[in-house]
């Protein structure tokens, strides 16, 4: 196989806006913060927590923000019933399997990524999964995509990336791979 297809998780393979919103809402409550769903959906979702964490809890120090993020990851699985699977994209993944290496590159955590894939029975769909713990710099830096290409020895011109967010699209373009923009959960 000389081709690679890379998929983003949140917003591409699954609509997880509400899952993430509810998990952050639950995690913020003990710290005395709340967040509006529309603010989370339009300002935070698709960005790295290091960017939007301070927006959720202004005035909270770095350790407090770390604790909120840990609490969010701990309660994420409880909200997976709110997620929506992109059935069409998973059907496409099945069709691509004979000719493409399949990778998942997400800014999400390893535990949350595994939880949602397991929840929907898709834990074996990818040959490689790179999460926030594996990639040194978040999107829009293309390093996660470049790491996947290097892992399989595939060049950008033989790579197809499926993304939905502005930061993911910027990272895909910077990687020089082909880009498919997913806009199916609106």
PDB file of C-alpha atoms in Angstrom:
ATOM      1  CA  UNK A   1       0.000   0.000   0.000  1.00  0.00           C
ATOM      2  CA  UNK A   2       1.359   3.354  -1.012  1.00  0.00           C
ATOM      3  CA  UNK A   3      -1.641   5.516  -0.077  1.00  0.00           C
ATOM      4  CA  UNK A   4      -2.756   6.968   3.233  1.00  0.00           C
ATOM      5  CA  UNK A   5      -6.089   8.365   4.414  1.00  0.00           C
ATOM      6  CA  UNK A   6      -6.042  10.411   7.618  1.00  0.00           C
ATOM      7  CA  UNK A   7      -9.198  11.264   9.539  1.00  0.00           C
ATOM      8  CA  UNK A   8      -9.931  13.786  12.266  1.00  0.00           C
ATOM      9  CA  UNK A   9     -12.225  12.574  15.047  1.00  0.00           C
ATOM     10  CA  UNK A  10     -14.323  15.395  16.525  1.00  0.00           C
ATOM     11  CA  UNK A  11     -16.583  17.008  13.941  1.00  0.00           C
ATOM     12  CA  UNK A  12     -15.395  14.695  11.167  1.00  0.00           C
ATOM     13  CA  UNK A  13     -15.972  11.073  12.199  1.00  0.00           C
ATOM     14  CA  UNK A  14     -18.362  11.988  14.999  1.00  0.00           C
ATOM     15  CA  UNK A  15     -20.425  15.005  15.940  1.00  0.00           C
ATOM     16  CA  UNK A  16     -19.169  15.413  19.508  1.00  0.00           C
ATOM     17  CA  UNK A  17     -19.917  19.071  20.144  1.00  0.00           C
ATOM     18  CA  UNK A  18     -22.642  18.278  22.666  1.00  0.00           C
ATOM     19  CA  UNK A  19     -20.576  15.488  24.285  1.00  0.00           C
ATOM     20  CA  UNK A  20     -17.653  17.828  24.834  1.00  0.00           C
ATOM     21  CA  UNK A  21     -19.864  20.722  25.914  1.00  0.00           C
ATOM     22  CA  UNK A  22     -21.685  18.631  28.537  1.00  0.00           C
ATOM     23  CA  UNK A  23     -18.416  17.116  29.803  1.00  0.00           C
ATOM     24  CA  UNK A  24     -16.821  20.563  30.173  1.00  0.00           C
ATOM     25  CA  UNK A  25     -19.974  21.946  31.777  1.00  0.00           C
ATOM     26  CA  UNK A  26     -19.861  19.134  34.350  1.00  0.00           C
ATOM     27  CA  UNK A  27     -16.113  19.628  34.910  1.00  0.00           C
ATOM     28  CA  UNK A  28     -16.452  23.413  35.355  1.00  0.00           C
ATOM     29  CA  UNK A  29     -19.285  23.314  37.920  1.00  0.00           C
ATOM     30  CA  UNK A  30     -17.100  22.486  40.970  1.00  0.00           C
ATOM     31  CA  UNK A  31     -14.902  25.476  40.073  1.00  0.00           C
ATOM     32  CA  UNK A  32     -17.898  27.823  39.959  1.00  0.00           C
ATOM     33  CA  UNK A  33     -17.961  28.317  36.190  1.00  0.00           C
ATOM     34  CA  UNK A  34     -20.591  27.670  33.555  1.00  0.00           C
ATOM     35  CA  UNK A  35     -20.428  27.901  29.781  1.00  0.00           C
ATOM     36  CA  UNK A  36     -23.129  28.581  27.224  1.00  0.00           C
ATOM     37  CA  UNK A  37     -23.497  25.850  24.618  1.00  0.00           C
ATOM     38  CA  UNK A  38     -23.531  28.324  21.720  1.00  0.00           C
ATOM     39  CA  UNK A  39     -20.285  29.924  22.970  1.00  0.00           C
ATOM     40  CA  UNK A  40     -18.654  26.501  23.285  1.00  0.00           C
ATOM     41  CA  UNK A  41     -19.908  25.407  19.842  1.00  0.00           C
ATOM     42  CA  UNK A  42     -18.778  28.526  17.975  1.00  0.00           C
ATOM     43  CA  UNK A  43     -15.697  29.702  19.880  1.00  0.00           C
ATOM     44  CA  UNK A  44     -14.107  26.648  21.502  1.00  0.00           C
ATOM     45  CA  UNK A  45     -14.915  23.504  19.526  1.00  0.00           C
ATOM     46  CA  UNK A  46     -12.226  22.631  17.001  1.00  0.00           C
ATOM     47  CA  UNK A  47      -9.475  24.322  18.998  1.00  0.00           C
ATOM     48  CA  UNK A  48      -6.915  22.897  21.374  1.00  0.00           C
ATOM     49  CA  UNK A  49      -7.822  23.063  25.094  1.00  0.00           C
ATOM     50  CA  UNK A  50      -4.665  25.087  25.720  1.00  0.00           C
ATOM     51  CA  UNK A  51      -6.254  27.813  23.594  1.00  0.00           C
ATOM     52  CA  UNK A  52      -9.851  27.788  24.822  1.00  0.00           C
ATOM     53  CA  UNK A  53      -9.416  26.585  28.420  1.00  0.00           C
ATOM     54  CA  UNK A  54      -8.776  30.105  29.718  1.00  0.00           C
ATOM     55  CA  UNK A  55     -11.903  31.309  27.889  1.00  0.00           C
ATOM     56  CA  UNK A  56     -14.012  28.774  29.801  1.00  0.00           C
ATOM     57  CA  UNK A  57     -12.613  29.692  33.205  1.00  0.00           C
ATOM     58  CA  UNK A  58     -11.114  33.192  33.122  1.00  0.00           C
ATOM     59  CA  UNK A  59      -8.950  33.822  36.150  1.00  0.00           C
ATOM     60  CA  UNK A  60      -8.299  30.156  36.871  1.00  0.00           C
ATOM     61  CA  UNK A  61      -4.580  29.431  37.208  1.00  0.00           C
ATOM     62  CA  UNK A  62      -2.709  26.822  35.152  1.00  0.00           C
ATOM     63  CA  UNK A  63      -3.201  24.092  37.776  1.00  0.00           C
ATOM     64  CA  UNK A  64      -6.932  24.828  37.970  1.00  0.00           C
ATOM     65  CA  UNK A  65      -7.216  24.646  34.189  1.00  0.00           C
ATOM     66  CA  UNK A  66      -5.353  21.332  34.247  1.00  0.00           C
ATOM     67  CA  UNK A  67      -7.790  20.023  36.863  1.00  0.00           C
ATOM     68  CA  UNK A  68     -10.791  21.104  34.770  1.00  0.00           C
ATOM     69  CA  UNK A  69      -9.345  19.283  31.762  1.00  0.00           C
ATOM     70  CA  UNK A  70      -8.696  16.121  33.787  1.00  0.00           C
ATOM     71  CA  UNK A  71     -12.249  16.245  35.169  1.00  0.00           C
ATOM     72  CA  UNK A  72     -13.621  16.699  31.642  1.00  0.00           C
ATOM     73  CA  UNK A  73     -11.743  13.632  30.414  1.00  0.00           C
ATOM     74  CA  UNK A  74     -13.042  11.628  33.390  1.00  0.00           C
ATOM     75  CA  UNK A  75     -16.708  12.416  32.713  1.00  0.00           C
ATOM     76  CA  UNK A  76     -16.543  12.378  28.877  1.00  0.00           C
ATOM     77  CA  UNK A  77     -17.708   8.753  28.535  1.00  0.00           C
ATOM     78  CA  UNK A  78     -20.890   9.472  30.473  1.00  0.00           C
ATOM     79  CA  UNK A  79     -22.077  11.733  27.628  1.00  0.00           C
ATOM     80  CA  UNK A  80     -21.267   9.502  24.634  1.00  0.00           C
ATOM     81  CA  UNK A  81     -24.967   8.870  24.049  1.00  0.00           C
ATOM     82  CA  UNK A  82     -25.077  12.446  22.695  1.00  0.00           C
ATOM     83  CA  UNK A  83     -22.543  11.684  19.924  1.00  0.00           C
ATOM     84  CA  UNK A  84     -23.567  11.122  16.315  1.00  0.00           C
ATOM     85  CA  UNK A  85     -21.534   8.826  14.066  1.00  0.00           C
ATOM     86  CA  UNK A  86     -20.776   9.885  10.496  1.00  0.00           C
ATOM     87  CA  UNK A  87     -22.101   6.668   8.946  1.00  0.00           C
ATOM     88  CA  UNK A  88     -21.229   7.745   5.404  1.00  0.00           C
ATOM     89  CA  UNK A  89     -17.600   8.394   6.272  1.00  0.00           C
ATOM     90  CA  UNK A  90     -17.251   5.046   8.052  1.00  0.00           C
ATOM     91  CA  UNK A  91     -18.722   3.338   4.974  1.00  0.00           C
ATOM     92  CA  UNK A  92     -16.077   5.118   2.908  1.00  0.00           C
ATOM     93  CA  UNK A  93     -13.380   3.945   5.329  1.00  0.00           C
ATOM     94  CA  UNK A  94     -14.463   0.341   4.751  1.00  0.00           C
ATOM     95  CA  UNK A  95     -14.216   0.837   0.997  1.00  0.00           C
ATOM     96  CA  UNK A  96     -10.761   2.445   1.282  1.00  0.00           C
ATOM     97  CA  UNK A  97      -9.249  -0.269   3.503  1.00  0.00           C
ATOM     98  CA  UNK A  98      -7.917  -2.511   0.682  1.00  0.00           C
ATOM     99  CA  UNK A  99      -5.859   0.290  -0.879  1.00  0.00           C
ATOM    100  CA  UNK A 100      -5.131   2.792   1.907  1.00  0.00           C
ATOM    101  CA  UNK A 101      -3.421   2.820   5.258  1.00  0.00           C
ATOM    102  CA  UNK A 102      -5.958   4.369   7.637  1.00  0.00           C
ATOM    103  CA  UNK A 103      -4.943   6.794  10.378  1.00  0.00           C
ATOM    104  CA  UNK A 104      -6.733   8.901  12.951  1.00  0.00           C
ATOM    105  CA  UNK A 105      -5.053  12.157  13.990  1.00  0.00           C
ATOM    106  CA  UNK A 106      -6.913  14.088  16.677  1.00  0.00           C
ATOM    107  CA  UNK A 107      -6.317  16.856  19.183  1.00  0.00           C
ATOM    108  CA  UNK A 108      -8.458  14.815  21.564  1.00  0.00           C
ATOM    109  CA  UNK A 109      -7.031  12.727  24.364  1.00  0.00           C
ATOM    110  CA  UNK A 110      -6.145   9.060  23.979  1.00  0.00           C
ATOM    111  CA  UNK A 111      -8.700   8.007  26.617  1.00  0.00           C
ATOM    112  CA  UNK A 112     -11.578   9.965  25.070  1.00  0.00           C
ATOM    113  CA  UNK A 113     -10.676   8.852  21.529  1.00  0.00           C
ATOM    114  CA  UNK A 114     -10.622   5.216  22.563  1.00  0.00           C
ATOM    115  CA  UNK A 115     -13.880   5.647  24.486  1.00  0.00           C
ATOM    116  CA  UNK A 116     -15.858   6.982  21.527  1.00  0.00           C
ATOM    117  CA  UNK A 117     -14.371   4.488  19.063  1.00  0.00           C
ATOM    118  CA  UNK A 118     -15.253   1.665  21.456  1.00  0.00           C
ATOM    119  CA  UNK A 119     -18.734   3.074  22.103  1.00  0.00           C
ATOM    120  CA  UNK A 120     -19.471   2.845  18.369  1.00  0.00           C
ATOM    121  CA  UNK A 121     -17.577  -0.423  17.759  1.00  0.00           C
ATOM    122  CA  UNK A 122     -14.936   1.246  15.588  1.00  0.00           C
ATOM    123  CA  UNK A 123     -11.802   0.620  17.686  1.00  0.00           C
ATOM    124  CA  UNK A 124     -10.293  -1.574  14.937  1.00  0.00           C
ATOM    125  CA  UNK A 125     -10.989   0.825  12.050  1.00  0.00           C
ATOM    126  CA  UNK A 126      -7.557   2.475  12.049  1.00  0.00           C
ATOM    127  CA  UNK A 127      -4.017   1.228  11.558  1.00  0.00           C
ATOM    128  CA  UNK A 128      -2.628   4.165  13.539  1.00  0.00           C
ATOM    129  CA  UNK A 129      -4.153   6.522  16.094  1.00  0.00           C
ATOM    130  CA  UNK A 130      -2.318   9.701  17.100  1.00  0.00           C
ATOM    131  CA  UNK A 131      -3.818  11.791  19.919  1.00  0.00           C
ATOM    132  CA  UNK A 132      -2.835  14.885  21.869  1.00  0.00           C
ATOM    133  CA  UNK A 133      -0.476  12.734  23.961  1.00  0.00           C
ATOM    134  CA  UNK A 134       1.388  11.592  20.819  1.00  0.00           C
ATOM    135  CA  UNK A 135       1.729  14.839  18.876  1.00  0.00           C
ATOM    136  CA  UNK A 136       4.099  17.547  20.191  1.00  0.00           C
ATOM    137  CA  UNK A 137       2.186  20.546  18.774  1.00  0.00           C
ATOM    138  CA  UNK A 138      -1.556  20.870  18.138  1.00  0.00           C
ATOM    139  CA  UNK A 139      -3.239  21.746  14.867  1.00  0.00           C
ATOM    140  CA  UNK A 140      -2.855  24.100  12.952  1.00  0.00           C
ATOM    141  CA  UNK A 141       0.692  22.722  13.102  1.00  0.00           C
ATOM    142  CA  UNK A 142       0.861  19.899  10.518  1.00  0.00           C
ATOM    143  CA  UNK A 143       3.202  17.722  12.626  1.00  0.00           C
ATOM    144  CA  UNK A 144       0.509  15.146  13.497  1.00  0.00           C
ATOM    145  CA  UNK A 145      -0.259  14.556   9.830  1.00  0.00           C
ATOM    146  CA  UNK A 146       3.445  14.466   9.011  1.00  0.00           C
ATOM    147  CA  UNK A 147       4.014  11.886  11.751  1.00  0.00           C
ATOM    148  CA  UNK A 148       1.309   9.648  10.235  1.00  0.00           C
ATOM    149  CA  UNK A 149       2.849   9.977   6.761  1.00  0.00           C
ATOM    150  CA  UNK A 150       6.313   9.153   8.132  1.00  0.00           C
ATOM    151  CA  UNK A 151       4.943   6.148  10.045  1.00  0.00           C
ATOM    152  CA  UNK A 152       3.689   4.573   6.808  1.00  0.00           C
ATOM    153  CA  UNK A 153       6.381   5.980   4.529  1.00  0.00           C
ATOM    154  CA  UNK A 154       3.776   7.730   2.385  1.00  0.00           C
ATOM    155  CA  UNK A 155       4.358  11.050   0.639  1.00  0.00           C
ATOM    156  CA  UNK A 156       1.945  14.007   0.926  1.00  0.00           C
ATOM    157  CA  UNK A 157       0.850  13.614  -2.690  1.00  0.00           C
ATOM    158  CA  UNK A 158      -0.350  10.078  -1.834  1.00  0.00           C
ATOM    159  CA  UNK A 159      -2.165  11.201   1.318  1.00  0.00           C
ATOM    160  CA  UNK A 160      -5.794  12.251   1.691  1.00  0.00           C
ATOM    161  CA  UNK A 161      -6.857  14.096   4.860  1.00  0.00           C
ATOM    162  CA  UNK A 162     -10.468  14.412   6.059  1.00  0.00           C
ATOM    163  CA  UNK A 163     -10.971  17.468   8.299  1.00  0.00           C
ATOM    164  CA  UNK A 164     -13.706  19.818   9.448  1.00  0.00           C
ATOM    165  CA  UNK A 165     -12.274  22.612  11.632  1.00  0.00           C
ATOM    166  CA  UNK A 166     -10.372  25.719  10.606  1.00  0.00           C
ATOM    167  CA  UNK A 167      -7.311  24.593  12.574  1.00  0.00           C
ATOM    168  CA  UNK A 168      -7.423  21.089  11.072  1.00  0.00           C
ATOM    169  CA  UNK A 169      -7.895  22.433   7.561  1.00  0.00           C
ATOM    170  CA  UNK A 170      -4.922  24.781   8.030  1.00  0.00           C
ATOM    171  CA  UNK A 171      -2.799  21.863   9.285  1.00  0.00           C
ATOM    172  CA  UNK A 172      -3.842  19.680   6.338  1.00  0.00           C
ATOM    173  CA  UNK A 173      -2.978  22.406   3.840  1.00  0.00           C
ATOM    174  CA  UNK A 174       0.398  22.977   5.523  1.00  0.00           C
ATOM    175  CA  UNK A 175       1.138  19.244   5.257  1.00  0.00           C
ATOM    176  CA  UNK A 176       0.806  19.479   1.432  1.00  0.00           C
ATOM    177  CA  UNK A 177      -1.527  16.453   1.370  1.00  0.00           C
ATOM    178  CA  UNK A 178      -4.854  16.362  -0.445  1.00  0.00           C
ATOM    179  CA  UNK A 179      -7.724  17.693   1.652  1.00  0.00           C
ATOM    180  CA  UNK A 180     -11.373  16.687   1.893  1.00  0.00           C
ATOM    181  CA  UNK A 181     -13.416  19.099   3.983  1.00  0.00           C
ATOM    182  CA  UNK A 182     -16.183  17.394   5.952  1.00  0.00           C
ATOM    183  CA  UNK A 183     -19.187  19.587   6.596  1.00  0.00           C
ATOM    184  CA  UNK A 184     -21.874  17.085   7.391  1.00  0.00           C
ATOM    185  CA  UNK A 185     -23.156  17.796  10.890  1.00  0.00           C
ATOM    186  CA  UNK A 186     -24.809  21.188  10.410  1.00  0.00           C
TER     187      UNK A 186
END
